[in-house]
Amino acid sequence: QVQLVESGGGLVQPGGSLRLSCTASGSIFSINAMGWYRQAPGKQRELVSSITRGGTANYADSVKGRGTISRDNAKNTVYLQMDSLKPEDTAVYYCHARARTVIAEFDFWGQGTQVTVSS
């Protein structure tokens, strides 16, 4: 019903920046909130940031002050700007979308994009 495709990952030096993008397609009009999760090797997937259709954002404590989430509803795209990157930020970052109907909620996930912070 909804497909999510991420881009923007790569190798970044500590202290550097990058911007992740996620574009939704399919039943895009059913999407409410969108966000970013990440999963490092040997660790559980964790929420990084989320944003509602109206623009209300929240952030994990680990990225507050360094991450900025934004959403372009016209382009069906959510972005995550990450600054002052640390090696601890290394993970696969997954785009997430929640769609809601009158009878159910659905969660959709992108394929993930690798972010590696290393010198």
PDB file of C-alpha atoms in Angstrom:
ATOM      1  CA  GLN A   1       0.000   0.000   0.000  1.00  0.00           C
ATOM      2  CA  VAL A   2       2.841   2.381   0.902  1.00  0.00           C
ATOM      3  CA  GLN A   3       6.409   2.088  -0.298  1.00  0.00           C
ATOM      4  CA  LEU A   4       9.288   3.976   1.316  1.00  0.00           C
ATOM      5  CA  VAL A   5      12.660   4.528  -0.304  1.00  0.00           C
ATOM      6  CA  GLU A   6      15.567   6.039   1.627  1.00  0.00           C
ATOM      7  CA  SER A   7      18.663   7.734   0.312  1.00  0.00           C
ATOM      8  CA  GLY A   8      21.518   9.875   1.551  1.00  0.00           C
ATOM      9  CA  GLY A   9      23.485   7.452   3.659  1.00  0.00           C
ATOM     10  CA  GLY A  10      27.193   6.948   3.342  1.00  0.00           C
ATOM     11  CA  LEU A  11      30.555   7.329   5.003  1.00  0.00           C
ATOM     12  CA  VAL A  12      31.032  10.507   7.034  1.00  0.00           C
ATOM     13  CA  GLN A  13      33.887  11.654   9.229  1.00  0.00           C
ATOM     14  CA  PRO A  14      33.230  12.388  12.895  1.00  0.00           C
ATOM     15  CA  GLY A  15      31.893  15.901  13.239  1.00  0.00           C
ATOM     16  CA  GLY A  16      30.505  15.853   9.736  1.00  0.00           C
ATOM     17  CA  SER A  17      26.953  16.106   8.501  1.00  0.00           C
ATOM     18  CA  LEU A  18      24.578  14.384   6.150  1.00  0.00           C
ATOM     19  CA  ARG A  19      20.956  14.509   5.144  1.00  0.00           C
ATOM     20  CA  LEU A  20      18.785  11.462   4.747  1.00  0.00           C
ATOM     21  CA  SER A  21      15.755  11.491   2.502  1.00  0.00           C
ATOM     22  CA  CYS A  22      12.755   9.209   2.354  1.00  0.00           C
ATOM     23  CA  THR A  23      10.131   9.357  -0.346  1.00  0.00           C
ATOM     24  CA  ALA A  24       6.778   7.645  -0.007  1.00  0.00           C
ATOM     25  CA  SER A  25       4.695   6.274  -2.827  1.00  0.00           C
ATOM     26  CA  GLY A  26       1.492   4.306  -3.099  1.00  0.00           C
ATOM     27  CA  SER A  27      -1.415   5.185  -0.851  1.00  0.00           C
ATOM     28  CA  ILE A  28       0.323   8.320   0.333  1.00  0.00           C
ATOM     29  CA  PHE A  29      -2.840  10.076   1.396  1.00  0.00           C
ATOM     30  CA  SER A  30      -3.292   7.581   4.207  1.00  0.00           C
ATOM     31  CA  ILE A  31       0.033   8.490   5.843  1.00  0.00           C
ATOM     32  CA  ASN A  32      -0.058  10.325   9.139  1.00  0.00           C
ATOM     33  CA  ALA A  33       3.275  10.331  10.962  1.00  0.00           C
ATOM     34  CA  MET A  34       6.666   9.632   9.434  1.00  0.00           C
ATOM     35  CA  GLY A  35       9.987   9.127  11.100  1.00  0.00           C
ATOM     36  CA  TRP A  36      13.410   7.608  11.230  1.00  0.00           C
ATOM     37  CA  TYR A  37      14.668   4.630  13.174  1.00  0.00           C
ATOM     38  CA  ARG A  38      18.149   3.205  13.292  1.00  0.00           C
ATOM     39  CA  GLN A  39      19.682  -0.126  14.132  1.00  0.00           C
ATOM     40  CA  ALA A  40      23.328  -0.675  14.915  1.00  0.00           C
ATOM     41  CA  PRO A  41      24.955  -4.114  14.817  1.00  0.00           C
ATOM     42  CA  GLY A  42      23.958  -6.118  17.861  1.00  0.00           C
ATOM     43  CA  LYS A  43      21.464  -3.520  19.018  1.00  0.00           C
ATOM     44  CA  GLN A  44      17.721  -3.128  18.832  1.00  0.00           C
ATOM     45  CA  ARG A  45      16.079  -0.777  16.421  1.00  0.00           C
ATOM     46  CA  GLU A  46      15.469   2.576  18.061  1.00  0.00           C
ATOM     47  CA  LEU A  47      13.528   5.685  17.217  1.00  0.00           C
ATOM     48  CA  VAL A  48      15.638   8.627  16.094  1.00  0.00           C
ATOM     49  CA  SER A  49      12.997  11.174  15.201  1.00  0.00           C
ATOM     50  CA  SER A  50       9.415  11.445  14.054  1.00  0.00           C
ATOM     51  CA  ILE A  51       7.185  14.126  12.626  1.00  0.00           C
ATOM     52  CA  THR A  52       3.454  14.419  12.204  1.00  0.00           C
ATOM     53  CA  ARG A  53       1.670  15.593   9.101  1.00  0.00           C
ATOM     54  CA  GLY A  54       1.192  18.928  10.843  1.00  0.00           C
ATOM     55  CA  GLY A  55       4.908  19.303  11.507  1.00  0.00           C
ATOM     56  CA  THR A  56       5.205  18.388  15.174  1.00  0.00           C
ATOM     57  CA  ALA A  57       8.594  16.756  15.680  1.00  0.00           C
ATOM     58  CA  ASN A  58      10.228  14.759  18.416  1.00  0.00           C
ATOM     59  CA  TYR A  59      13.751  13.467  18.857  1.00  0.00           C
ATOM     60  CA  ALA A  60      15.575  10.828  20.784  1.00  0.00           C
ATOM     61  CA  ASP A  61      17.733  12.246  23.553  1.00  0.00           C
ATOM     62  CA  SER A  62      20.833  10.999  21.783  1.00  0.00           C
ATOM     63  CA  VAL A  63      20.262  13.256  18.774  1.00  0.00           C
ATOM     64  CA  LYS A  64      18.662  16.316  20.329  1.00  0.00           C
ATOM     65  CA  GLY A  65      20.555  19.379  19.200  1.00  0.00           C
ATOM     66  CA  ARG A  66      22.199  17.484  16.350  1.00  0.00           C
ATOM     67  CA  GLY A  67      19.274  16.203  14.327  1.00  0.00           C
ATOM     68  CA  THR A  68      16.588  18.066  12.447  1.00  0.00           C
ATOM     69  CA  ILE A  69      13.622  16.332  10.895  1.00  0.00           C
ATOM     70  CA  SER A  70      11.491  17.989   8.259  1.00  0.00           C
ATOM     71  CA  ARG A  71       8.705  16.980   5.950  1.00  0.00           C
ATOM     72  CA  ASP A  72       7.589  18.121   2.544  1.00  0.00           C
ATOM     73  CA  ASN A  73       4.041  16.903   2.168  1.00  0.00           C
ATOM     74  CA  ALA A  74       3.847  18.061  -1.434  1.00  0.00           C
ATOM     75  CA  LYS A  75       6.812  15.859  -2.320  1.00  0.00           C
ATOM     76  CA  ASN A  76       5.790  13.050   0.027  1.00  0.00           C
ATOM     77  CA  THR A  77       9.263  13.197   1.487  1.00  0.00           C
ATOM     78  CA  VAL A  78      10.725  13.309   4.971  1.00  0.00           C
ATOM     79  CA  TYR A  79      14.275  14.408   5.693  1.00  0.00           C
ATOM     80  CA  LEU A  80      16.665  13.936   8.559  1.00  0.00           C
ATOM     81  CA  GLN A  81      19.557  16.367   8.819  1.00  0.00           C
ATOM     82  CA  MET A  82      22.280  15.047  11.084  1.00  0.00           C
ATOM     83  CA  ASP A  83      25.091  17.289  12.269  1.00  0.00           C
ATOM     84  CA  SER A  84      28.096  16.762  14.515  1.00  0.00           C
ATOM     85  CA  LEU A  85      28.019  13.088  13.725  1.00  0.00           C
ATOM     86  CA  LYS A  86      29.628  10.655  16.115  1.00  0.00           C
ATOM     87  CA  PRO A  87      30.834   7.094  15.626  1.00  0.00           C
ATOM     88  CA  GLU A  88      27.931   6.052  17.835  1.00  0.00           C
ATOM     89  CA  ASP A  89      25.584   7.253  15.103  1.00  0.00           C
ATOM     90  CA  THR A  90      26.758   4.444  12.847  1.00  0.00           C
ATOM     91  CA  ALA A  91      23.755   2.314  11.987  1.00  0.00           C
ATOM     92  CA  VAL A  92      21.299   1.375   9.308  1.00  0.00           C
ATOM     93  CA  TYR A  93      18.684   4.094   9.212  1.00  0.00           C
ATOM     94  CA  TYR A  94      15.135   3.105   8.338  1.00  0.00           C
ATOM     95  CA  CYS A  95      12.331   5.335   7.231  1.00  0.00           C
ATOM     96  CA  HIS A  96       8.985   4.649   8.857  1.00  0.00           C
ATOM     97  CA  ALA A  97       5.465   5.710   8.028  1.00  0.00           C
ATOM     98  CA  ARG A  98       2.211   5.140   9.814  1.00  0.00           C
ATOM     99  CA  ALA A  99      -0.987   5.008   7.821  1.00  0.00           C
ATOM    100  CA  ARG A 100      -4.373   5.167   9.409  1.00  0.00           C
ATOM    101  CA  THR A 101      -7.784   4.170   8.162  1.00  0.00           C
ATOM    102  CA  VAL A 102     -11.120   4.105   9.889  1.00  0.00           C
ATOM    103  CA  ILE A 103     -10.569   0.478  10.838  1.00  0.00           C
ATOM    104  CA  ALA A 104      -6.841   0.011  11.377  1.00  0.00           C
ATOM    105  CA  GLU A 105      -3.342   1.451  11.546  1.00  0.00           C
ATOM    106  CA  PHE A 106      -0.501   0.218   9.365  1.00  0.00           C
ATOM    107  CA  ASP A 107       3.249   0.604   9.717  1.00  0.00           C
ATOM    108  CA  PHE A 108       5.536   0.697   6.703  1.00  0.00           C
ATOM    109  CA  TRP A 109       9.312   0.516   6.549  1.00  0.00           C
ATOM    110  CA  GLY A 110      11.924   1.431   4.030  1.00  0.00           C
ATOM    111  CA  GLN A 111      14.759  -0.863   3.067  1.00  0.00           C
ATOM    112  CA  GLY A 112      17.291   1.075   5.119  1.00  0.00           C
ATOM    113  CA  THR A 113      20.332   3.159   4.295  1.00  0.00           C
ATOM    114  CA  GLN A 114      23.728   2.678   5.900  1.00  0.00           C
ATOM    115  CA  VAL A 115      25.321   5.549   7.797  1.00  0.00           C
ATOM    116  CA  THR A 116      28.922   5.024   8.843  1.00  0.00           C
ATOM    117  CA  VAL A 117      30.731   7.632  10.915  1.00  0.00           C
ATOM    118  CA  SER A 118      34.441   6.949  10.892  1.00  0.00           C
ATOM    119  CA  SER A 119      37.735   8.635  10.195  1.00  0.00           C
TER     120      SER A 119
END
